[in-house]
Amino acid sequence: MNARSEPAGAEPDSTVRPPLLREFLLVAGLFLVYKLGRRIAGGHTSDAFRDAHRVWHLERAVHLPSETDVQSALLHGDALVHLANTYYATVHFPATVAFLIWLYLRRPAHYVWARRVLALVTSAALVLTFTFPLAPPRMLSGTGLLDTARIYGPSVYGPPSSDHLSNQFAAMPSLHFGWALMVAVGLIAATRSRWRWLWLLHPLVTLAVIVGTANHYWLDSIVATALLVTALALIPSPHRTAGPGNAGTTRFRLLPQDTALAGPARRAARCWSPSACP
């Protein structure tokens, strides 16, 4: 039988992978466009600080926890705050790249889904960068927050006046948190281990880090979550495997190209489980 089907169980799926070079150029291109867009959107210093005060007062008005409480917990030891700064500087991008590479190699269908979701979230974040410039809390006076990266290191940012590689007034939304949450969601969806829910520790640790180091407000992560939820609602995920009454049975999803099959091969390809065909 020449029918190709995709097992949606613990084994790697058999969906045809997109061409590697095309995917590399696409992902790299999207990232560079985002970085360039953030740079173009820079320079709105007065608006960024005005919006920062608005966000800070809004959080207090709705009784969100204070960012200073999280930072106080980190400042109990130099080693802990240095670890948090290191996590902020080194984990965000490599973890997302590793996530996409693993999906590309092991779960191609989930890779395409995750790439589309991340692209939509990142594009929406770029729009917000233009429409709502926001200074991070580490720059906001009167909050009691410290710039932990500048004081304890390591820091990925220079002084805003001389930092030409990044736009530090693009705190809203937090892609550190949005991407971390998508990594967890994607791995939970693509794997079947009972331990897969532990992937949620990644966005939880990321949230504590971005708030405790005063790089983001709570609201930045809330907006990132809203963007991700919207993207997940708009872009359907690959089908789940398990179905009622089929415990222990591996299901298969018919790939689009299989619809051209005829005769007995076509009928066999439509069987989603060994017990589904007479």
Short mmCIF file of C-alpha atoms in Angstrom, two decimals:
data_model
loop_
_atom_site.label_atom_id
_atom_site.label_comp_id
_atom_site.label_asym_id
_atom_site.label_seq_id
_atom_site.Cartn_x
_atom_site.Cartn_y
_atom_site.Cartn_z
CA MET A 1 0.00 0.00 0.00
CA ASN A 2 1.39 3.41 -0.98
CA ALA A 3 -0.80 5.41 1.38
CA ARG A 4 1.15 7.67 3.69
CA SER A 5 -0.27 8.38 7.07
CA GLU A 6 0.84 10.34 10.11
CA PRO A 7 0.95 8.53 13.43
CA ALA A 8 -0.07 11.00 16.08
CA GLY A 9 1.32 8.99 18.96
CA ALA A 10 4.66 9.04 20.70
CA GLU A 11 6.63 8.24 17.54
CA PRO A 12 7.79 11.00 15.15
CA ASP A 13 5.07 11.89 12.67
CA SER A 14 5.55 11.19 8.97
CA THR A 15 4.37 14.52 7.66
CA VAL A 16 6.62 15.71 4.86
CA ARG A 17 9.02 18.31 6.27
CA PRO A 18 9.12 21.70 4.57
CA PRO A 19 12.39 22.35 2.71
CA LEU A 20 15.09 23.16 5.26
CA LEU A 21 16.63 26.09 3.38
CA ARG A 22 13.25 27.69 2.82
CA GLU A 23 12.36 27.36 6.49
CA PHE A 24 15.71 28.78 7.61
CA LEU A 25 15.33 31.79 5.34
CA LEU A 26 11.72 32.29 6.39
CA VAL A 27 12.35 32.14 10.14
CA ALA A 28 15.54 34.20 9.91
CA GLY A 29 13.80 36.73 7.68
CA LEU A 30 10.88 37.12 10.06
CA PHE A 31 13.24 37.61 12.98
CA LEU A 32 15.30 40.22 11.14
CA VAL A 33 12.17 42.11 10.07
CA TYR A 34 11.04 42.15 13.69
CA LYS A 35 14.41 43.40 14.95
CA LEU A 36 14.54 46.05 12.23
CA GLY A 37 10.98 47.10 12.99
CA ARG A 38 11.81 47.53 16.68
CA ARG A 39 14.75 49.75 15.75
CA ILE A 40 12.61 51.86 13.42
CA ALA A 41 10.00 52.21 16.17
CA GLY A 42 12.58 53.55 18.62
CA GLY A 43 13.12 57.15 19.62
CA HIS A 44 9.76 57.85 21.28
CA THR A 45 11.33 58.45 24.66
CA SER A 46 8.76 60.83 26.13
CA ASP A 47 5.86 58.66 25.00
CA ALA A 48 7.58 55.55 26.37
CA PHE A 49 7.94 57.06 29.86
CA ARG A 50 4.42 58.47 29.79
CA ASP A 51 3.04 55.03 28.94
CA ALA A 52 5.24 53.46 31.63
CA HIS A 53 3.68 55.65 34.33
CA ARG A 54 0.23 54.77 33.01
CA VAL A 55 0.95 51.04 33.13
CA TRP A 56 2.42 51.28 36.63
CA HIS A 57 -0.60 53.17 37.98
CA LEU A 58 -3.03 50.86 36.19
CA GLU A 59 -1.44 47.81 37.80
CA ARG A 60 -1.75 49.40 41.22
CA ALA A 61 -5.36 50.41 40.51
CA VAL A 62 -6.36 46.80 39.69
CA HIS A 63 -4.31 45.49 42.65
CA LEU A 64 -1.80 43.41 40.70
CA PRO A 65 1.12 42.20 42.83
CA SER A 66 3.99 44.65 43.04
CA GLU A 67 7.03 43.94 40.89
CA THR A 68 9.15 45.11 43.83
CA ASP A 69 8.09 42.06 45.86
CA VAL A 70 9.44 39.70 43.21
CA GLN A 71 12.67 41.65 42.93
CA SER A 72 13.10 41.67 46.71
CA ALA A 73 13.02 37.86 46.64
CA LEU A 74 15.80 37.81 44.02
CA LEU A 75 17.95 40.26 45.94
CA HIS A 76 18.35 37.91 48.91
CA GLY A 77 21.62 36.75 47.38
CA ASP A 78 24.00 37.96 44.68
CA ALA A 79 24.17 34.48 43.14
CA LEU A 80 20.40 34.28 42.69
CA VAL A 81 20.03 37.65 41.02
CA HIS A 82 23.07 36.93 38.81
CA LEU A 83 21.45 33.65 37.80
CA ALA A 84 18.22 35.47 36.95
CA ASN A 85 20.10 38.00 34.83
CA THR A 86 21.91 35.16 33.04
CA TYR A 87 18.64 33.34 32.39
CA TYR A 88 17.16 36.52 30.90
CA ALA A 89 20.17 37.10 28.68
CA THR A 90 20.87 33.56 27.45
CA VAL A 91 17.80 31.29 27.56
CA HIS A 92 15.08 33.14 25.65
CA PHE A 93 16.26 32.90 22.04
CA PRO A 94 18.27 29.61 22.17
CA ALA A 95 15.36 27.80 23.85
CA THR A 96 12.95 28.92 21.13
CA VAL A 97 15.36 27.94 18.36
CA ALA A 98 15.95 24.52 19.95
CA PHE A 99 12.18 24.06 20.25
CA LEU A 100 11.65 24.77 16.54
CA ILE A 101 14.54 22.55 15.48
CA TRP A 102 13.25 19.62 17.55
CA LEU A 103 9.74 20.02 16.14
CA TYR A 104 11.10 20.26 12.60
CA LEU A 105 13.04 17.00 13.03
CA ARG A 106 10.55 15.03 15.11
CA ARG A 107 7.09 16.59 14.66
CA PRO A 108 6.93 18.38 11.28
CA ALA A 109 3.18 19.01 11.49
CA HIS A 110 3.58 20.63 14.91
CA TYR A 111 6.56 22.58 13.60
CA VAL A 112 4.50 24.25 10.88
CA TRP A 113 1.77 25.04 13.40
CA ALA A 114 4.21 26.46 15.97
CA ARG A 115 6.06 28.53 13.39
CA ARG A 116 2.83 30.10 12.21
CA VAL A 117 1.71 30.85 15.76
CA LEU A 118 5.04 32.42 16.67
CA ALA A 119 5.05 34.47 13.47
CA LEU A 120 1.57 35.83 14.19
CA VAL A 121 2.38 36.67 17.81
CA THR A 122 5.65 38.34 16.85
CA SER A 123 3.98 40.38 14.10
CA ALA A 124 1.32 41.59 16.50
CA ALA A 125 4.04 42.49 19.00
CA LEU A 126 5.75 44.59 16.33
CA VAL A 127 2.54 46.54 15.75
CA LEU A 128 2.33 47.27 19.48
CA THR A 129 5.92 48.47 19.42
CA PHE A 130 4.90 51.22 16.99
CA THR A 131 1.62 52.11 18.68
CA PHE A 132 2.53 51.79 22.37
CA PRO A 133 6.19 52.51 23.17
CA LEU A 134 6.91 51.53 26.76
CA ALA A 135 9.91 52.05 29.00
CA PRO A 136 10.70 49.02 31.18
CA PRO A 137 10.22 49.33 34.95
CA ARG A 138 14.00 49.35 35.54
CA MET A 139 14.02 52.83 33.96
CA LEU A 140 11.04 54.16 35.90
CA SER A 141 11.85 56.40 38.85
CA GLY A 142 9.90 56.27 42.09
CA THR A 143 9.17 52.53 41.97
CA GLY A 144 12.03 51.30 44.15
CA LEU A 145 13.11 48.89 41.40
CA LEU A 146 16.75 48.33 40.48
CA ASP A 147 18.31 47.62 37.12
CA THR A 148 19.68 44.29 38.32
CA ALA A 149 21.53 43.52 35.08
CA ARG A 150 23.47 46.79 35.23
CA ILE A 151 24.34 46.39 38.91
CA TYR A 152 24.97 42.64 39.20
CA GLY A 153 25.44 41.58 35.55
CA PRO A 154 25.37 40.21 33.02
CA SER A 155 23.53 42.83 30.97
CA VAL A 156 22.44 42.64 27.35
CA TYR A 157 21.67 46.35 27.16
CA GLY A 158 23.83 49.45 27.13
CA PRO A 159 22.74 52.97 28.05
CA PRO A 160 19.61 53.81 26.01
CA SER A 161 21.30 56.86 24.51
CA SER A 162 24.13 54.77 23.02
CA ASP A 163 22.43 51.41 22.50
CA HIS A 164 21.97 51.18 18.73
CA LEU A 165 21.35 47.42 18.61
CA SER A 166 18.02 47.24 20.44
CA ASN A 167 14.93 49.28 21.21
CA GLN A 168 14.67 49.35 24.99
CA PHE A 169 11.33 51.15 24.81
CA ALA A 170 9.52 48.08 23.46
CA ALA A 171 8.59 46.36 26.71
CA MET A 172 4.99 45.73 25.63
CA PRO A 173 4.34 42.86 25.09
CA SER A 174 6.96 40.56 26.60
CA LEU A 175 8.09 38.18 23.88
CA HIS A 176 10.36 36.60 26.48
CA PHE A 177 7.19 35.35 28.14
CA GLY A 178 5.08 34.89 25.00
CA TRP A 179 7.68 32.72 23.28
CA ALA A 180 8.39 30.76 26.47
CA LEU A 181 4.68 30.04 26.89
CA MET A 182 4.44 28.87 23.27
CA VAL A 183 7.43 26.57 23.78
CA ALA A 184 5.61 24.95 26.70
CA VAL A 185 2.28 24.75 24.87
CA GLY A 186 3.94 23.32 21.77
CA LEU A 187 5.87 20.64 23.63
CA ILE A 188 2.82 19.64 25.65
CA ALA A 189 0.84 19.30 22.41
CA ALA A 190 3.58 17.41 20.56
CA THR A 191 4.55 14.90 23.24
CA ARG A 192 2.67 12.27 25.24
CA SER A 193 4.78 11.79 28.36
CA ARG A 194 3.01 12.13 31.68
CA TRP A 195 5.80 14.57 32.62
CA ARG A 196 5.16 16.91 29.69
CA TRP A 197 3.27 19.40 31.89
CA LEU A 198 6.58 20.21 33.57
CA TRP A 199 7.38 22.26 30.46
CA LEU A 200 5.17 24.94 32.04
CA LEU A 201 8.05 25.61 34.43
CA HIS A 202 9.83 27.38 31.58
CA PRO A 203 7.28 30.23 31.21
CA LEU A 204 6.80 30.38 34.98
CA VAL A 205 10.53 30.81 35.59
CA THR A 206 10.68 33.27 32.71
CA LEU A 207 7.86 35.31 34.24
CA ALA A 208 9.63 35.48 37.60
CA VAL A 209 12.86 36.49 35.86
CA ILE A 210 11.48 39.23 33.60
CA VAL A 211 9.52 40.79 36.47
CA GLY A 212 12.19 40.32 39.14
CA THR A 213 14.91 41.86 36.98
CA ALA A 214 12.60 44.83 36.25
CA ASN A 215 12.69 44.28 32.51
CA HIS A 216 8.93 43.88 32.23
CA TYR A 217 5.67 44.70 33.98
CA TRP A 218 3.04 42.10 34.82
CA LEU A 219 0.88 43.67 32.13
CA ASP A 220 3.50 42.93 29.48
CA SER A 221 3.10 39.19 30.13
CA ILE A 222 -0.70 39.47 30.29
CA VAL A 223 -0.80 41.11 26.85
CA ALA A 224 1.64 38.51 25.48
CA THR A 225 -0.64 35.76 26.79
CA ALA A 226 -3.67 37.38 25.15
CA LEU A 227 -1.84 37.57 21.81
CA LEU A 228 -0.82 33.91 22.07
CA VAL A 229 -4.32 32.76 22.96
CA THR A 230 -5.68 34.68 19.96
CA ALA A 231 -3.08 33.16 17.64
CA LEU A 232 -3.83 29.65 18.94
CA ALA A 233 -7.52 30.23 18.32
CA LEU A 234 -6.88 31.38 14.75
CA ILE A 235 -4.35 28.69 13.80
CA PRO A 236 -5.61 25.13 14.44
CA SER A 237 -3.18 22.66 15.92
CA PRO A 238 -2.49 19.19 14.44
CA HIS A 239 -5.06 16.57 15.38
CA ARG A 240 -4.74 14.68 18.65
CA THR A 241 -4.26 10.94 18.52
CA ALA A 242 -6.25 9.36 21.26
CA GLY A 243 -9.97 8.88 20.86
CA PRO A 244 -12.73 7.48 23.02
CA GLY A 245 -12.94 3.73 22.96
CA ASN A 246 -9.55 3.34 21.29
CA ALA A 247 -7.21 3.05 24.26
CA GLY A 248 -3.91 1.54 23.27
CA THR A 249 -4.63 2.07 19.58
CA THR A 250 -2.46 4.31 17.42
CA ARG A 251 -4.47 6.62 15.21
CA PHE A 252 -3.35 8.05 11.93
CA ARG A 253 -4.21 11.29 10.19
CA LEU A 254 -4.61 11.15 6.42
CA LEU A 255 -2.32 13.58 4.69
CA PRO A 256 -3.77 15.85 1.96
CA GLN A 257 -1.82 14.17 -0.83
CA ASP A 258 -3.40 10.83 0.04
CA THR A 259 -6.80 12.01 -1.22
CA ALA A 260 -5.64 11.17 -4.75
CA LEU A 261 -5.46 7.46 -3.98
CA ALA A 262 -7.99 5.24 -5.63
CA GLY A 263 -9.43 1.79 -5.14
CA PRO A 264 -8.44 -0.41 -2.21
CA ALA A 265 -5.46 1.79 -1.35
CA ARG A 266 -7.69 4.84 -0.91
CA ARG A 267 -10.13 2.89 1.27
CA ALA A 268 -7.28 1.56 3.43
CA ALA A 269 -5.80 5.04 3.81
CA ARG A 270 -9.06 6.30 5.29
CA CYS A 271 -8.87 3.81 8.17
CA TRP A 272 -7.89 5.81 11.25
CA SER A 273 -7.19 2.73 13.38
CA PRO A 274 -6.83 -1.00 12.83
CA SER A 275 -10.26 -1.57 14.35
CA ALA A 276 -11.97 1.04 12.16
CA CYS A 277 -12.07 -1.12 9.00
CA PRO A 278 -13.92 -4.41 8.61
#
